[in-house]
mmCIF file of C-alpha atoms in Angstrom:
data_model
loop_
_atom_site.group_PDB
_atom_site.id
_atom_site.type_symbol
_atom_site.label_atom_id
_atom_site.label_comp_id
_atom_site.label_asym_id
_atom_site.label_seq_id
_atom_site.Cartn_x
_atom_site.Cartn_y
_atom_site.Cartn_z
ATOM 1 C CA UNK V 172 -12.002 -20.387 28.677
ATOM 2 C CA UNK V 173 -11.897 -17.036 29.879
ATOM 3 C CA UNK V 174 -11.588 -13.850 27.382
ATOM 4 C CA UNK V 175 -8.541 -12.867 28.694
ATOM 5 C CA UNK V 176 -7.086 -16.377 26.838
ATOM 6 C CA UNK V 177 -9.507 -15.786 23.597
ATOM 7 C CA UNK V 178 -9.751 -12.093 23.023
ATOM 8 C CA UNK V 179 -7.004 -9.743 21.668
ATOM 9 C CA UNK V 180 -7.881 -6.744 23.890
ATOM 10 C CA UNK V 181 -8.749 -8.669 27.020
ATOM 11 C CA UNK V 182 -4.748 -10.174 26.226
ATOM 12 C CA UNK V 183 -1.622 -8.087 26.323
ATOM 13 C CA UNK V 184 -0.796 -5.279 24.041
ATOM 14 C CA UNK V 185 -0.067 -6.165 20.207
ATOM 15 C CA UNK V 186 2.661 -4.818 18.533
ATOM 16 C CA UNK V 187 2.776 -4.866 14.876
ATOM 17 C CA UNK V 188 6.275 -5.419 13.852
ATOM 18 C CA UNK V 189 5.465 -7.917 11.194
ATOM 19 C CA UNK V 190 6.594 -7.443 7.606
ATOM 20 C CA UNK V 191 6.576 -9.376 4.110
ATOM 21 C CA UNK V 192 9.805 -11.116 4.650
ATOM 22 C CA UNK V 193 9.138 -12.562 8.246
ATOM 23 C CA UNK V 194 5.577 -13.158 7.997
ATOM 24 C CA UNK V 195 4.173 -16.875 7.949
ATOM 25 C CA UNK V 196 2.637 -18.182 4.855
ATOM 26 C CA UNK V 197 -0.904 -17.753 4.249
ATOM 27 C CA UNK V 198 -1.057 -21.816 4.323
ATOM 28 C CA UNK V 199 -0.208 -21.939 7.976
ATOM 29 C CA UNK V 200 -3.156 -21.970 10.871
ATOM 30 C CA UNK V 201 -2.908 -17.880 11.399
ATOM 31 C CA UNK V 202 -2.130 -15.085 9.633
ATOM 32 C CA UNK V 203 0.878 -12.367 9.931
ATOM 33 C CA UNK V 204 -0.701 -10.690 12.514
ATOM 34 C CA UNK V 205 1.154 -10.010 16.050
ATOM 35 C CA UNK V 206 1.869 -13.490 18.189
ATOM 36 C CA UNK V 207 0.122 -11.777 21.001
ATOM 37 C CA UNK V 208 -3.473 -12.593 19.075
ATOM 38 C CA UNK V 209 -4.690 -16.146 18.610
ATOM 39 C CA UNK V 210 -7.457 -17.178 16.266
ATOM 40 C CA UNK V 211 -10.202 -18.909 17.953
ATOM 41 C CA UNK V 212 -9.489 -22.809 18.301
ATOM 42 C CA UNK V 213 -11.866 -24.474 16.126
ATOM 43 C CA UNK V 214 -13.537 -21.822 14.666
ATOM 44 C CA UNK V 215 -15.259 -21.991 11.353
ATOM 45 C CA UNK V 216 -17.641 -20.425 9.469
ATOM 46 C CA UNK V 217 -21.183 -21.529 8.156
ATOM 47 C CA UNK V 218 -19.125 -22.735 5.051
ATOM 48 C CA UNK V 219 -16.572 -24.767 7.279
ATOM 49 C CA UNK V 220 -13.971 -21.966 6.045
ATOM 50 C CA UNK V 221 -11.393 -21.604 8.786
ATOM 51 C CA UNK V 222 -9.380 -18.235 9.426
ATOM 52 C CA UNK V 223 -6.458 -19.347 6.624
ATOM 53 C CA UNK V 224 -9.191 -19.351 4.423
ATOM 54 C CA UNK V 225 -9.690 -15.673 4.972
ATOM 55 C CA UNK V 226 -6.344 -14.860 4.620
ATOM 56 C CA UNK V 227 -6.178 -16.361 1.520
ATOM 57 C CA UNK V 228 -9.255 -14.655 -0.091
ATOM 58 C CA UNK V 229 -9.801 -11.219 1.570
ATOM 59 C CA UNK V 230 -8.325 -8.184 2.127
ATOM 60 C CA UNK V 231 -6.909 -7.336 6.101
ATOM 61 C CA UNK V 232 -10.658 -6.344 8.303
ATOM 62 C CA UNK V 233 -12.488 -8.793 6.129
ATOM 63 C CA UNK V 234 -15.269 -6.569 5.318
ATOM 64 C CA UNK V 235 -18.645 -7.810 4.664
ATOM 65 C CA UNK V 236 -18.083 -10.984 5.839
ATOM 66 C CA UNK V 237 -19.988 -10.784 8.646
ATOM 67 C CA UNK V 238 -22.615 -12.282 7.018
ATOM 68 C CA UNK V 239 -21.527 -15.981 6.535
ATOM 69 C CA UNK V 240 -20.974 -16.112 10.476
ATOM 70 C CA UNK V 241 -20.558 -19.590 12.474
ATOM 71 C CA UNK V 242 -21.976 -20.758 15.288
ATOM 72 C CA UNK V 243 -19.778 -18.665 17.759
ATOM 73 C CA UNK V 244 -19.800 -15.789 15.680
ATOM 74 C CA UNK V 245 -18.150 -14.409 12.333
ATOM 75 C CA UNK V 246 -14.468 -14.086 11.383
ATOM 76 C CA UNK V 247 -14.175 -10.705 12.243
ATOM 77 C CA UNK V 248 -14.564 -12.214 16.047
ATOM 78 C CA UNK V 249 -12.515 -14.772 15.849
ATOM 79 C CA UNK V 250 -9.478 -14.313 13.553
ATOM 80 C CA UNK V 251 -6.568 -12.117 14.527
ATOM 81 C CA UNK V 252 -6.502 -11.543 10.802
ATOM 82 C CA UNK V 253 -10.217 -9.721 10.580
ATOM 83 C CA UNK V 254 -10.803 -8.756 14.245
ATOM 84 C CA UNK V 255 -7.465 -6.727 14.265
ATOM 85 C CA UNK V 256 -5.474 -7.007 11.549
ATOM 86 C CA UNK V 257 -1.276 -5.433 11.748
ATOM 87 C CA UNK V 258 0.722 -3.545 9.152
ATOM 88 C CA UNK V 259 2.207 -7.022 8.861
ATOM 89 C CA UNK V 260 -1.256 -8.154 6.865
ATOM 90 C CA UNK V 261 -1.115 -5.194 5.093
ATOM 91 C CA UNK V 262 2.374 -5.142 3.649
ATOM 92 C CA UNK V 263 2.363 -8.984 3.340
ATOM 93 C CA UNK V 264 -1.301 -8.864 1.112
ATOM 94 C CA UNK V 265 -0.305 -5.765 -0.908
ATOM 95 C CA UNK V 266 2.676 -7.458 -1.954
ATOM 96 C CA UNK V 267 0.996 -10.800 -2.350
ATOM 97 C CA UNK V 268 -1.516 -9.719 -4.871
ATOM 98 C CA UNK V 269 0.056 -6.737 -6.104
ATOM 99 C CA UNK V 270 1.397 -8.044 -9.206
ATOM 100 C CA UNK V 271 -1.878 -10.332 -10.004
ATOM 101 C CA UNK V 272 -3.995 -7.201 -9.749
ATOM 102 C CA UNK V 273 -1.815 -5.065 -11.655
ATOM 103 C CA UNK V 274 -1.170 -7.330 -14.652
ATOM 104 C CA UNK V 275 -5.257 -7.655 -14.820
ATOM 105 C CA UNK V 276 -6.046 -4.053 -14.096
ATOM 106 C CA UNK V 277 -2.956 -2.656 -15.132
ATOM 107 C CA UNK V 278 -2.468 -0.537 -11.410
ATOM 108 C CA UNK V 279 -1.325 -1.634 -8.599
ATOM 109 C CA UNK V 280 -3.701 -3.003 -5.360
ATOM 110 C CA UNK V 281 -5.041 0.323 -4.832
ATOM 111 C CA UNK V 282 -6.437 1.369 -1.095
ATOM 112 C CA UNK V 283 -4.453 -1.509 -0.183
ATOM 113 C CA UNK V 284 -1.258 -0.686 -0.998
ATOM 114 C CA UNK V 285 -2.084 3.164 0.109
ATOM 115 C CA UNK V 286 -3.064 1.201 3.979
ATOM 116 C CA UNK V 287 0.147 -0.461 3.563
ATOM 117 C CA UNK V 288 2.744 2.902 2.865
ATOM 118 C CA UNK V 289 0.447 4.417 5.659
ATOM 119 C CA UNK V 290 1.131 2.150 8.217
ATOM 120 C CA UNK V 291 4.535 0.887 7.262
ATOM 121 C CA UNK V 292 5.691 4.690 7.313
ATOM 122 C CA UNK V 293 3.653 5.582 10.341
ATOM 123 C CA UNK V 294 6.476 6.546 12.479
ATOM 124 C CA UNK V 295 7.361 9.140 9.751
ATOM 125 C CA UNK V 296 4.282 10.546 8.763
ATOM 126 C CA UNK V 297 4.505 13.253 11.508
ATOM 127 C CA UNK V 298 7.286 14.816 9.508
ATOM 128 C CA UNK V 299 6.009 14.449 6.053
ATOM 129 C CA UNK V 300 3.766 17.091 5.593
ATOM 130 C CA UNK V 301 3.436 17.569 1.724
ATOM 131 C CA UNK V 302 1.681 21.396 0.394
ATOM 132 C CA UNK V 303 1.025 22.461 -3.094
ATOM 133 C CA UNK V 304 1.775 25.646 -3.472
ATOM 134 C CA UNK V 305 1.725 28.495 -6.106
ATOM 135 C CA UNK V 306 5.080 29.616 -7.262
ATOM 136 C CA UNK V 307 4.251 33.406 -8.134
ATOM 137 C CA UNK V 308 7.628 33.591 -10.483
ATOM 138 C CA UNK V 309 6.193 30.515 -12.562
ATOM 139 C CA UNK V 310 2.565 31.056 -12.014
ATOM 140 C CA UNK V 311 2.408 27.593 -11.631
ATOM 141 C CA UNK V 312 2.066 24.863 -9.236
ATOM 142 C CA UNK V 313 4.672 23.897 -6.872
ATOM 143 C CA UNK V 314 5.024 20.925 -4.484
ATOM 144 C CA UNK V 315 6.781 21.437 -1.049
ATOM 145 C CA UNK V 316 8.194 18.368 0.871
ATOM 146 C CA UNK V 317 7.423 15.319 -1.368
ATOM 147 C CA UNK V 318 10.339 13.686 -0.571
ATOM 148 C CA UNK V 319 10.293 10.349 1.607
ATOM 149 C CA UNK V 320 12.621 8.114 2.291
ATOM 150 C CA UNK V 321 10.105 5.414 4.197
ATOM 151 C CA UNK V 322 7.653 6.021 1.133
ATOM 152 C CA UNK V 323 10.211 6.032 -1.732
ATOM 153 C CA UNK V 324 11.747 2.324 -0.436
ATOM 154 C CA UNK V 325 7.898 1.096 -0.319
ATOM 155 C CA UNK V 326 7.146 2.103 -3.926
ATOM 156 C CA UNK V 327 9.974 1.438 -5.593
ATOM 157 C CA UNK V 328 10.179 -2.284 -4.264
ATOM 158 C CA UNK V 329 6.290 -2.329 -5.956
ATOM 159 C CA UNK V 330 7.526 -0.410 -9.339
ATOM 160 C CA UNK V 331 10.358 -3.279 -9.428
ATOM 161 C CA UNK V 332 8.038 -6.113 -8.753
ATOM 162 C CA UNK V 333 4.831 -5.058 -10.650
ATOM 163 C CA UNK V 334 6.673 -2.898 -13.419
ATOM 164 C CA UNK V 335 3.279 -1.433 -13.429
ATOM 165 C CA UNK V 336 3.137 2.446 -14.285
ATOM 166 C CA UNK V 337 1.338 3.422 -11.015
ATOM 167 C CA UNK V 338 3.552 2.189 -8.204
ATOM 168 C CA UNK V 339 6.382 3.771 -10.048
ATOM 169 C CA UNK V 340 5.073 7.410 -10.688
ATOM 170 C CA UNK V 341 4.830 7.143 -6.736
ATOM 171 C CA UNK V 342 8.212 5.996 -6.438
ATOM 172 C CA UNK V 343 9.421 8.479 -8.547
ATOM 173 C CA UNK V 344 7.669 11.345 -6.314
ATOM 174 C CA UNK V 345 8.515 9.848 -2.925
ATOM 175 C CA UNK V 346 12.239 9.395 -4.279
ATOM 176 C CA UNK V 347 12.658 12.531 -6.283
ATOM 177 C CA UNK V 348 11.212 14.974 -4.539
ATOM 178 C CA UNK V 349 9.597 18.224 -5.389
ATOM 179 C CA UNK V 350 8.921 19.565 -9.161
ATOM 180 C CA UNK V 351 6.813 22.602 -10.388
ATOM 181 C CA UNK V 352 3.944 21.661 -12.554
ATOM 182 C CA UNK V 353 1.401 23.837 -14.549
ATOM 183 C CA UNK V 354 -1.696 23.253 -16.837
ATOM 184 C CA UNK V 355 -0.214 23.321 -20.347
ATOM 185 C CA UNK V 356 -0.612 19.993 -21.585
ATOM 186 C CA UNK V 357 1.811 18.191 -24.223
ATOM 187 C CA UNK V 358 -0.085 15.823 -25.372
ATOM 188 C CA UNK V 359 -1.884 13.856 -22.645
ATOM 189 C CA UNK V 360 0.573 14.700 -19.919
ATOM 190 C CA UNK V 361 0.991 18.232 -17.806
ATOM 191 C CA UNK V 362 4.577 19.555 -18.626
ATOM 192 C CA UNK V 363 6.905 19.035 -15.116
ATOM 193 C CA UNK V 364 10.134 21.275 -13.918
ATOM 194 C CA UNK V 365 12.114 19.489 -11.961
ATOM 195 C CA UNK V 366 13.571 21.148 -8.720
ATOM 196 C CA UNK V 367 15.438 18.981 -6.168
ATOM 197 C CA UNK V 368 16.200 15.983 -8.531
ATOM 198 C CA UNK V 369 15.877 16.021 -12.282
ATOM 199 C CA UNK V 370 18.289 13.312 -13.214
ATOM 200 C CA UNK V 371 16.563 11.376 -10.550
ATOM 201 C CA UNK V 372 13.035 11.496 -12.418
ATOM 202 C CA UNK V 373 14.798 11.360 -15.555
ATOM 203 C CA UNK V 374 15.972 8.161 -14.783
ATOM 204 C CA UNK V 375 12.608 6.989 -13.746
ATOM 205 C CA UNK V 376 11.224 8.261 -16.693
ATOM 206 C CA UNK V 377 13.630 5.894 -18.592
ATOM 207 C CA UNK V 378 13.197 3.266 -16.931
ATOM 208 C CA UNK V 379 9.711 2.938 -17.349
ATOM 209 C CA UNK V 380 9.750 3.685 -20.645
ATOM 210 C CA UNK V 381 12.139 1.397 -21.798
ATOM 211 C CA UNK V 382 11.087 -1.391 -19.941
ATOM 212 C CA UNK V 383 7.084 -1.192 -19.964
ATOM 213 C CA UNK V 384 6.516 1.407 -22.439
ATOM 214 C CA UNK V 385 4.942 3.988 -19.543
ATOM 215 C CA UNK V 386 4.714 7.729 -19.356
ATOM 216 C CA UNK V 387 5.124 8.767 -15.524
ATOM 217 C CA UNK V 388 1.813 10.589 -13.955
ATOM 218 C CA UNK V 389 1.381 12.933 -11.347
ATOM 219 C CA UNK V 390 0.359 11.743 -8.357
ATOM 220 C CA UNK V 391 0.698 14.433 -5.643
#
């Protein structure tokens, strides 16, 4: 056939409106990328892997993969998934393995999930524009427009899935919004003033105390 009918630029646009609760399941023949991109028919890998297999077992781009190419090329040619991947993949990947990773390494899916708030809050981003400042009264450190609604909603469905410490102190940030923070350290942790929410971090703080035993963390 011709590359219009095999390759995602030569076809129309793709719009990437796909997202964890609408996305097909990693055992069907494609992955959660746009309808407008169609895996090659027939394709597979010098390991007979098809493109579900790559879903399955590697993060959205498939890097390094390039490597264990079949005859008509590698996966990053030939599956919507690795040759152009959406914010779909993303979202649907970070929450598929975000609770696996963070139970064995005790954060959540790292750059991944960071790709995922980035895209999924793309149309925002413009607006969020977050500076650390120096609050001359305090002689401190002072955040100035950490608050985000798109952001907040992403973390704190990861904090309630995972209960893992990291996804939360984002949450907590992204929800709560700006505090003043300096270097005196109680204990392990740099001391906090709260300025647009404190009963909103306080009940984060409670939260993931009570229910995982975890001190929030800066994160901004």
């Amino acid at each position: 056939g011709t590359a219009s009918a095999n390759c995602c630029h030569c076809k129309d646009s793709i719009v990437h409106t796909a997202s964890p609760s609408n996305t097909p399941s990693p055992s069907s023949s494609s992955s959660p990328t746009s309808a407008a991109c169609v895996d090659t028919l027939g394709w597979q890998d010098d390991a007979g892997r098809r493109c579900n297999n790559y879903y399955e077992n590697y993060d959205p781009g498939c890097p390094n993969t390039d490597e264990y190419a079949g005859d008509i090329g590698p996966a990053t040619n030939n599956c919507c998934y690795c040759k152009n991947p959406s914010c779909g993949d993303y979202k649907s990947k970070c929450q598929d393995i975000a609770v696996e990773f963070a139970v064995e390494f005790g954060v959540v899916a790292g750059t991944l999930c960071k790709q995922a708030e980035s895209c999924s809050c793309e149309a925002t981003a413009a607006n969020h524009d977050v500076k650390i400042v120096t609050n001359v009264k305090w002689k401190s450190k002072e955040t100035v427009g950490l608050y985000d609604e798109c952001k907040c909603d992403f973390w704190l469905r990861l904090c309630e899935d995972t209960r893992v410490g990291e996804a939360c102190d984002y949450a907590a940030e992204y929800c709560c919004g700006d505090y003043i923070y300096d270097g005196f350290v109680v204990g392990d942790e740099l001391s906090f003033l709260y300025l647009s929410s404190p009963t909103c971090y306080c009940d984060f703080f409670t939260y993931a105390q009570v229910e995982f035993e975890y001190l929030l963390k800066l994160k901004a």
